Amino acid sequence: MAASAALLAPTTSPTAPPATAQAGPMTRREGDVGAADLLAKLRGCDAVSQGRYRTDRGAPAKIPVCGMRGAVHWKADMDIDCDGRPTRRCNRRSDPSFTAATAFQQSDGRYLNAERLPYIVVPAPSGIWNHRDHGIRGGSVAAVVYRDRVRYAVVGDVGPGDMIGEASYAAAEALGIPADPRSGGTPSGVTYIVFDRAPVKPVESREAAATTGERLAREFVHGK
């Protein structure tokens, strides 16, 4: 999702600096929520998972799922999920682990498009944690934070029951994370905040996820 912003407009006042001096960086709209705002809200961890997750096969299980009013959250790596409808960048040639299906489907019955739709992957229900018990469904909205960026995604796929930290090609690309399914991703530093509100419809609408995500993020940060 492109950042919502406006350039400072030049003025014709004779005492004002030249227009070139006024054309500063893009600024956030009043009411927008940034990465620092969301991370400041996540103080400590009230674990709702019964155990901890691995980020990769063979890695130690260190990642809990934490709960707060209105959301669950965790901090992990980001592996690249290219599953779903085959595209130019997501297919069996580009991704040896490619599967032409996702756990959830579009409104037209087709599988999701990982190259175009920012989505995150939640672990399959297990004795560690069951996302359904916390109101998380396909199409639930997530704020994904990496460095100083916030992007909004939907819950679009389900992964192994003992691992966490995965998102679609499009989600990684939007966050500035290398998105190649073979060599992309990042080993740490990604925060996933999943809101326990009604899923967006249609699930494949990137715009609906962004609009809903912005609203839920504001409510989350400001305690509404």
Rosetta silent file (secondary structure, phi, psi, omega in degrees, C-alpha in Angstrom):
SEQUENCE: MAASAALLAPTTSPTAPPATAQAGPMTRREGDVGAADLLAKLRGCDAVSQGRYRTDRGAPAKIPVCGMRGAVHWKADMDIDCDGRPTRRCNRRSDPSFTAATAFQQSDGRYLNAERLPYIVVPAPSGIWNHRDHGIRGGSVAAVVYRDRVRYAVVGDVGPGDMIGEASYAAAEALGIPADPRSGGTPSGVTYIVFDRAPVKPVESREAAATTGERLAREFVHGK
SCORE:     score description
SCORE:     0.000 S_00000001
   1 L     0.000  127.449  178.637    0.000    0.000    0.000 S_00000001
   2 L   -68.209  142.204 -179.705    1.509    3.382   -0.946 S_00000001
   3 L   -64.880  139.115  177.596    1.967    5.748    1.981 S_00000001
   4 L   -80.784  122.707 -174.236   -0.773    8.356    2.266 S_00000001
   5 E  -160.202  168.385  175.745    0.930   11.729    2.036 S_00000001
   6 E  -143.464  144.012  176.140    0.877   15.203    0.533 S_00000001
   7 L   -80.267  144.576  176.213    3.633   17.531   -0.602 S_00000001
   8 L   -66.944  130.081 -175.848    3.869   20.890    1.092 S_00000001
   9 L   -84.014  143.991  176.115    2.478   23.459   -1.340 S_00000001
  10 L   -70.051  160.167  179.764    4.447   26.594   -2.265 S_00000001
  11 L  -122.381  157.441  179.361    3.086   29.956   -1.256 S_00000001
  12 L   -98.429    4.976  179.837    3.017   33.311   -3.026 S_00000001
  13 L   -61.099  134.715 -177.509    3.682   35.330    0.130 S_00000001
  14 L   -66.825  -20.669 -177.763    6.595   37.726   -0.480 S_00000001
  15 L   -94.704   -3.102 -177.194    8.134   36.848    2.891 S_00000001
  16 L   -81.282  154.701  176.058    7.997   33.114    2.379 S_00000001
  17 L   -63.419  162.867  177.508   11.066   31.083    1.353 S_00000001
  18 L   -58.207  155.461 -177.654   11.347   30.086   -2.299 S_00000001
  19 H   -58.454  -34.732 -178.427    9.123   27.250   -3.451 S_00000001
  20 H   -63.718  -31.125  179.237   12.103   24.938   -3.832 S_00000001
  21 H   -76.349  -22.582 -176.924   12.853   25.273   -0.125 S_00000001
  22 H   -85.680  -20.110 -175.321    9.258   24.480    0.761 S_00000001
  23 L   -78.611   83.715 -176.000    9.035   21.230   -1.214 S_00000001
  24 L   -90.290 -168.963  179.964    9.974   18.912    1.630 S_00000001
  25 L   -68.739  163.956  179.079    9.600   15.184    2.152 S_00000001
  26 L   -69.798  141.535 -175.481    6.218   13.512    2.036 S_00000001
  27 E  -118.082  153.664  178.246    4.380   13.692    5.341 S_00000001
  28 E   -73.782  148.297  173.547    1.842   11.452    7.005 S_00000001
  29 L   -67.707  152.912  172.944   -1.772   12.477    7.158 S_00000001
  30 L   -59.921  129.997  179.743   -3.122   13.502   10.536 S_00000001
  31 L    96.123  -13.953  177.200   -4.373   10.335   12.209 S_00000001
  32 L   -66.734  151.539 -179.104   -2.152    7.944   10.254 S_00000001
  33 L  -110.290  127.797  179.748   -0.411    5.287   12.335 S_00000001
  34 L  -101.193  176.602 -179.461    3.294    4.652   11.843 S_00000001
  35 H   -59.088  -43.927 -178.361    5.590    1.773   12.728 S_00000001
  36 H   -63.777  -36.182  178.602    6.754    3.432   15.936 S_00000001
  37 H   -62.108  -45.539 -178.229    3.155    3.992   17.061 S_00000001
  38 H   -69.128  -44.565 -178.261    2.282    0.320   16.663 S_00000001
  39 H   -65.575  -33.347  177.974    5.488   -1.002   18.212 S_00000001
  40 H   -64.819  -25.816  179.953    5.101    1.298   21.218 S_00000001
  41 H   -76.159  -21.603 -175.076    1.749   -0.332   21.879 S_00000001
  42 L   -96.142   75.776 -179.100    3.316   -3.805   22.070 S_00000001
  43 L   -98.921  117.334 -178.515    4.949   -3.707   25.455 S_00000001
  44 L    72.671 -169.852 -178.007    5.867   -7.123   26.749 S_00000001
  45 L  -146.069  116.327  170.314    4.020  -10.275   25.839 S_00000001
  46 L   -94.113   93.710 -171.194    0.924  -11.775   27.383 S_00000001
  47 E   -64.248  131.499  173.822    1.335  -15.186   25.768 S_00000001
  48 L  -108.283  -12.247  175.040   -1.805  -16.816   24.400 S_00000001
  49 L   -83.280  151.230 -179.769    0.046  -19.743   22.823 S_00000001
  50 L   -85.536   -6.797  178.852    0.694  -22.819   24.953 S_00000001
  51 L  -155.265 -160.043 -177.538    4.198  -23.148   23.594 S_00000001
  52 L  -127.923  158.128 -175.106    6.573  -21.488   21.184 S_00000001
  53 E  -105.721  154.672  170.009    7.205  -21.656   17.463 S_00000001
  54 E   -89.070  154.270  172.634   10.243  -22.220   15.299 S_00000001
  55 L   -89.848  -25.890 -179.706   11.052  -19.806   12.494 S_00000001
  56 L  -150.300  162.668  175.747   12.549  -22.571   10.318 S_00000001
  57 L   -56.473  131.581  178.313   13.050  -26.330   10.338 S_00000001
  58 L    84.832  -11.509  178.928   15.686  -27.228   12.904 S_00000001
  59 L   -78.978  153.170  177.403   15.631  -23.796   14.574 S_00000001
  60 L   -66.409  149.166  179.620   14.922  -23.573   18.310 S_00000001
  61 L   -84.238  104.897 -174.362   11.317  -22.869   19.310 S_00000001
  62 L  -127.066   -8.477 -168.636   11.480  -19.323   20.699 S_00000001
  63 E  -101.977  113.796  173.214    8.504  -17.371   19.304 S_00000001
  64 L   -89.502  157.038  167.443    5.320  -17.000   21.388 S_00000001
  65 L   -95.335  127.647 -175.626    2.027  -15.627   20.128 S_00000001
  66 E  -106.713  151.671 -179.089    1.037  -12.721   22.345 S_00000001
  67 E  -121.640  144.944  173.140   -2.432  -11.359   22.981 S_00000001
  68 E  -141.955  168.840  176.343   -3.847   -7.903   23.597 S_00000001
  69 L   -61.196  119.177  176.258   -7.294   -6.444   23.446 S_00000001
  70 L    92.805   -6.248 -175.206   -8.307   -6.507   19.807 S_00000001
  71 E  -164.408  161.662  164.541   -5.309   -8.357   18.391 S_00000001
  72 E  -118.467  158.779 -178.356   -2.666  -11.036   18.626 S_00000001
  73 E  -154.278  157.329  174.847    0.943  -10.417   17.669 S_00000001
  74 E  -154.574  160.574  177.800    4.343  -12.011   17.270 S_00000001
  75 E  -123.165  125.969 -172.681    7.826  -11.039   16.114 S_00000001
  76 E  -152.454 -161.153  173.479    9.653  -13.376   13.786 S_00000001
  77 E   -89.222 -171.213  168.177   11.404  -13.706   10.465 S_00000001
  78 E  -137.870  111.606  168.120    9.741  -13.566    7.075 S_00000001
  79 E   -91.815  157.317 -174.772    9.913  -16.488    4.692 S_00000001
  80 E   -96.793  122.562  174.990    8.355  -16.019    1.257 S_00000001
  81 E  -100.261  118.155  178.656    5.105  -17.805    0.425 S_00000001
  82 L  -110.158   11.499 -176.234    4.528  -17.989   -3.342 S_00000001
  83 L   -68.946  160.567  179.920    1.669  -20.500   -3.147 S_00000001
  84 E   116.736 -150.908 -178.685   -1.642  -20.009   -4.909 S_00000001
  85 L   -63.317  132.041  178.754   -2.391  -19.184   -8.520 S_00000001
  86 L   -63.063  136.037  177.985    0.680  -19.609  -10.736 S_00000001
  87 L  -136.006 -176.875 -178.774    2.102  -16.299  -11.952 S_00000001
  88 L   -61.799  -37.556 -177.580    5.273  -15.113  -13.643 S_00000001
  89 L   -98.600  -16.899 -178.665    7.143  -14.860  -10.344 S_00000001
  90 L  -122.611  102.676 -178.404    5.358  -17.557   -8.368 S_00000001
  91 L  -162.326 -179.582 -176.472    5.369  -20.969  -10.022 S_00000001
  92 L   -68.241  -23.793  177.899    7.034  -24.373   -9.864 S_00000001
  93 L   -77.801  -40.016 -177.113   10.129  -23.128  -11.698 S_00000001
  94 L   -81.183  -24.701 -174.481   10.722  -20.137   -9.432 S_00000001
  95 L  -135.426  107.113 -178.962    9.797  -21.894   -6.175 S_00000001
  96 L   -60.699  -22.257 -179.478   10.701  -25.566   -5.578 S_00000001
  97 L   -98.307   12.805 -173.910    8.146  -25.682   -2.739 S_00000001
  98 L   -61.961  137.359  172.141    5.347  -24.136   -4.801 S_00000001
  99 L  -128.306  130.013 -175.321    1.796  -25.379   -4.288 S_00000001
 100 L   -81.579   42.021 -179.922   -0.958  -24.139   -6.597 S_00000001
 101 L  -155.406  154.119  171.616   -3.377  -23.670   -3.701 S_00000001
 102 L  -127.440  160.256 -177.906   -3.852  -21.566   -0.581 S_00000001
 103 L   -62.835  -28.676 -178.627   -5.863  -22.397    2.537 S_00000001
 104 L  -120.543  156.625 -174.098   -8.322  -19.629    1.685 S_00000001
 105 E  -121.774  161.198  175.590   -9.898  -18.650   -1.609 S_00000001
 106 L   -70.234  173.209  178.621  -11.015  -15.517   -3.422 S_00000001
 107 L   -65.279  -22.808  179.198  -14.643  -14.521   -3.738 S_00000001
 108 L   -93.497    7.394  177.245  -14.726  -16.180   -7.179 S_00000001
 109 L    89.683   -9.653  178.976  -13.473  -19.494   -5.795 S_00000001
 110 L   -80.657  158.684  177.668   -9.955  -19.198   -7.203 S_00000001
 111 E   -73.842  161.722 -175.847   -6.883  -19.471   -5.000 S_00000001
 112 L   -68.931  160.080 -179.237   -5.066  -16.325   -3.904 S_00000001
 113 E  -108.870  101.481 -174.992   -2.394  -14.626   -5.985 S_00000001
 114 L   -65.823  -26.009 -179.175    0.763  -14.324   -3.864 S_00000001
 115 L   -74.333  -26.778 -175.668    2.452  -12.050   -6.382 S_00000001
 116 L  -108.346  -28.985 -173.545   -0.318   -9.436   -6.209 S_00000001
 117 L  -105.991  119.913  172.674   -1.981   -9.830   -2.804 S_00000001
 118 L   -68.872  114.638  174.395   -0.181   -9.059    0.470 S_00000001
 119 E  -138.145  157.713  176.144   -1.110  -11.894    2.784 S_00000001
 120 E  -112.851  164.277 -179.788    0.406  -13.539    5.831 S_00000001
 121 E  -112.197  130.353  174.626    0.551  -17.188    6.825 S_00000001
 122 E  -105.959  151.987  178.729   -0.642  -18.403   10.218 S_00000001
 123 E   -66.144  148.290  174.057    0.360  -21.754   11.724 S_00000001
 124 L   -61.477  146.666  178.366   -2.078  -24.630   11.395 S_00000001
 125 L   -54.576  136.858 -179.005   -4.090  -25.227   14.580 S_00000001
 126 L  -155.965 -175.726  175.789   -2.134  -27.362   17.033 S_00000001
 127 L   -67.948  -13.624  177.203   -1.521  -27.851   20.724 S_00000001
 128 L   -76.625  -48.432 -176.718    0.656  -24.744   20.579 S_00000001
 129 L  -168.457  145.754  175.029   -2.067  -22.376   19.401 S_00000001
 130 L  -122.922  110.477 -175.714   -5.285  -22.304   17.422 S_00000001
 131 H   -60.233  -28.562 -178.730   -5.807  -19.023   15.596 S_00000001
 132 H   -65.230  -29.695 -179.800   -9.551  -19.687   15.334 S_00000001
 133 H   -67.593  -12.462 -178.157   -9.893  -19.504   19.115 S_00000001
 134 H  -116.657   23.056  174.803   -8.849  -15.849   18.890 S_00000001
 135 L    76.047   15.402 -178.023  -11.180  -14.757   16.118 S_00000001
 136 L   -94.606  126.970 -178.175   -8.599  -15.091   13.346 S_00000001
 137 L  -135.625  173.295  170.869   -9.953  -16.308   10.003 S_00000001
 138 L   -60.853  129.734 -176.565   -9.091  -16.163    6.347 S_00000001
 139 L    93.530   -7.829  173.090   -9.347  -12.487    5.403 S_00000001
 140 L   -60.212  145.671 -173.973   -8.571  -11.201    8.900 S_00000001
 141 E   -92.462  139.628  178.013   -6.492   -8.047    8.597 S_00000001
 142 E  -126.046  141.779  167.090   -2.890   -7.796    9.770 S_00000001
 143 E   -97.363  125.996 -179.654   -0.524   -4.867   10.188 S_00000001
 144 E  -114.192  124.913 -173.866    2.989   -6.008    9.273 S_00000001
 145 E  -115.542  129.541  175.050    5.854   -3.861   10.537 S_00000001
 146 E  -142.241  118.801 -174.694    9.432   -3.971    9.282 S_00000001
 147 L    56.131 -120.334 -177.509   11.883   -1.241   10.212 S_00000001
 148 L  -102.683   17.588 -177.721    9.988    2.019    9.651 S_00000001
 149 E  -109.563  143.513  170.819    7.342    0.578    7.331 S_00000001
 150 E  -124.471  129.314  173.885    3.793   -0.560    8.022 S_00000001
 151 E  -133.159  151.907 -176.574    1.825   -2.435    5.406 S_00000001
 152 E  -107.403  140.974 -176.005   -1.553   -4.111    5.669 S_00000001
 153 E  -141.749  173.788  173.914   -2.285   -7.656    4.609 S_00000001
 154 E  -113.938  159.944  169.283   -4.881  -10.372    5.062 S_00000001
 155 E   -74.054  117.005 -171.893   -4.561  -13.828    6.550 S_00000001
 156 E  -123.244  -14.228 -177.282   -4.312  -15.825    3.335 S_00000001
 157 E  -153.715  164.689  179.428   -2.703  -19.171    4.023 S_00000001
 158 E  -122.425  134.430 -178.055   -1.959  -21.733    6.739 S_00000001
 159 E  -111.700 -165.913  178.625    1.483  -23.209    7.301 S_00000001
 160 L   -56.102  150.138 -175.681    3.076  -25.946    9.401 S_00000001
 161 L   -74.542   -6.065 -178.164    1.739  -26.277   12.933 S_00000001
 162 L  -120.306    7.019 -178.399    5.120  -25.688   14.576 S_00000001
 163 E  -128.936  154.225 -177.344    6.511  -22.767   12.553 S_00000001
 164 L  -145.092  153.887  177.134    5.714  -19.079   12.249 S_00000001
 165 L   105.718   67.318 -178.111    6.941  -16.110   10.209 S_00000001
 166 E  -151.433  145.815  178.971    5.839  -16.240    6.580 S_00000001
 167 E  -153.882  166.868 -174.349    4.094  -13.910    4.124 S_00000001
 168 E   -72.733  164.269  174.888    3.361  -13.620    0.441 S_00000001
 169 H   -50.389  -47.986 -176.786    5.625  -12.338   -2.300 S_00000001
 170 H   -65.456  -35.973  178.875    3.540   -9.147   -2.482 S_00000001
 171 H   -65.847  -44.592  178.585    3.725   -8.535    1.276 S_00000001
 172 H   -62.425  -45.324 -179.455    7.502   -8.827    1.282 S_00000001
 173 H   -59.406  -41.682 -178.980    7.836   -6.569   -1.756 S_00000001
 174 H   -64.704  -28.369 -179.020    5.634   -3.907   -0.142 S_00000001
 175 L   -91.452   -0.812 -178.208    7.872   -3.892    2.939 S_00000001
 176 L    78.792   19.837  177.368   11.115   -3.654    0.975 S_00000001
 177 L   -95.430  135.605  177.832   12.099   -7.228    1.862 S_00000001
 178 L   -52.609  128.768 -169.486   13.673   -9.321   -0.918 S_00000001
 179 L  -104.855   -0.481  179.965   10.755  -11.318   -2.301 S_00000001
 180 L   -59.930  127.785 -175.313   12.436  -14.053   -4.329 S_00000001
 181 L   -66.779  -20.794  177.776   10.974  -17.362   -3.072 S_00000001
 182 L   -84.675  -43.840 -170.395   14.367  -19.098   -3.278 S_00000001
 183 L  -122.755   -0.360 -174.920   16.654  -16.503   -1.745 S_00000001
 184 L   -85.914 -165.084 -177.838   14.429  -13.746   -0.347 S_00000001
 185 L    92.706 -176.365  177.237   12.962  -13.007    3.051 S_00000001
 186 E  -145.371  143.305 -172.721   14.639  -11.719    6.170 S_00000001
 187 E   -77.972   -8.391 -177.708   15.892  -13.681    9.208 S_00000001
 188 E  -170.176  175.408  168.831   14.378  -11.423   11.863 S_00000001
 189 E    86.230   12.395  179.297   12.767   -8.109   12.744 S_00000001
 190 E  -107.089  128.153  178.042    9.245   -8.497   11.365 S_00000001
 191 E  -107.257  128.863 -179.619    6.269   -7.809   13.649 S_00000001
 192 E  -112.122  123.206  177.568    2.886   -9.275   12.760 S_00000001
 193 E  -120.934  115.702 -176.250   -0.245   -7.792   14.382 S_00000001
 194 E  -111.439  122.072 -176.703   -3.472   -9.583   13.477 S_00000001
 195 E   -83.935  140.198 -175.173   -6.749   -7.895   14.386 S_00000001
 196 L   -93.527   40.400  178.216   -9.574  -10.073   15.702 S_00000001
 197 L  -101.561  177.550 -178.673  -12.306   -8.271   13.770 S_00000001
 198 L   -59.288  142.012  178.466  -14.509   -9.484   10.918 S_00000001
 199 L   -62.190  153.326  175.509  -12.580  -10.484    7.773 S_00000001
 200 L   -77.454  151.030  176.799  -12.482   -8.092    4.844 S_00000001
 201 L  -135.596  133.902   -5.767  -14.575   -8.881    1.782 S_00000001
 202 L   -74.201  151.237 -175.106  -13.614   -9.634   -0.831 S_00000001
 203 L   -60.979  -27.494 -176.434  -10.487  -11.198    0.611 S_00000001
 204 L   -83.003    0.910 -177.861   -8.540  -10.464   -2.593 S_00000001
 205 L   -84.058  106.982  177.289   -9.070   -6.695   -2.366 S_00000001
 206 H   -62.720  -37.662 -179.591   -5.762   -5.069   -1.515 S_00000001
 207 H   -66.322  -41.050  179.080   -7.558   -1.734   -1.177 S_00000001
 208 H   -63.896  -40.416  178.652  -10.102   -3.116    1.319 S_00000001
 209 H   -63.633  -41.453 -179.495   -7.313   -4.554    3.449 S_00000001
 210 H   -66.477  -46.204 -178.792   -5.453   -1.226    3.457 S_00000001
 211 H   -64.081  -46.554  179.429   -8.515    0.862    4.305 S_00000001
 212 H   -66.708  -41.040  179.982   -9.681   -1.513    7.027 S_00000001
 213 H   -61.363  -42.396  178.147   -6.152   -1.941    8.345 S_00000001
 214 H   -60.706  -42.288 -179.981   -5.621    1.794    8.710 S_00000001
 215 H   -66.953  -45.408 -178.715   -8.845    2.104   10.679 S_00000001
 216 H   -67.137  -35.120  177.886   -8.126   -0.866   12.940 S_00000001
 217 H   -64.720  -41.419  177.333   -4.566    0.330   13.545 S_00000001
 218 H   -62.706  -44.410  179.274   -5.841    3.723   14.682 S_00000001
 219 H   -63.317  -39.210 -179.508   -8.354    2.083   17.012 S_00000001
 220 H   -64.720  -47.072 -177.399   -5.656   -0.256   18.339 S_00000001
 221 H   -69.004  -39.564 -174.783   -3.143    2.518   19.037 S_00000001
 222 H   -94.311    4.359  172.733   -5.657    4.948   20.519 S_00000001
 223 L    70.765   30.670 -177.970   -7.504    2.327   22.568 S_00000001
 224 L   -92.430    0.000    0.000  -10.928    2.734   20.949 S_00000001
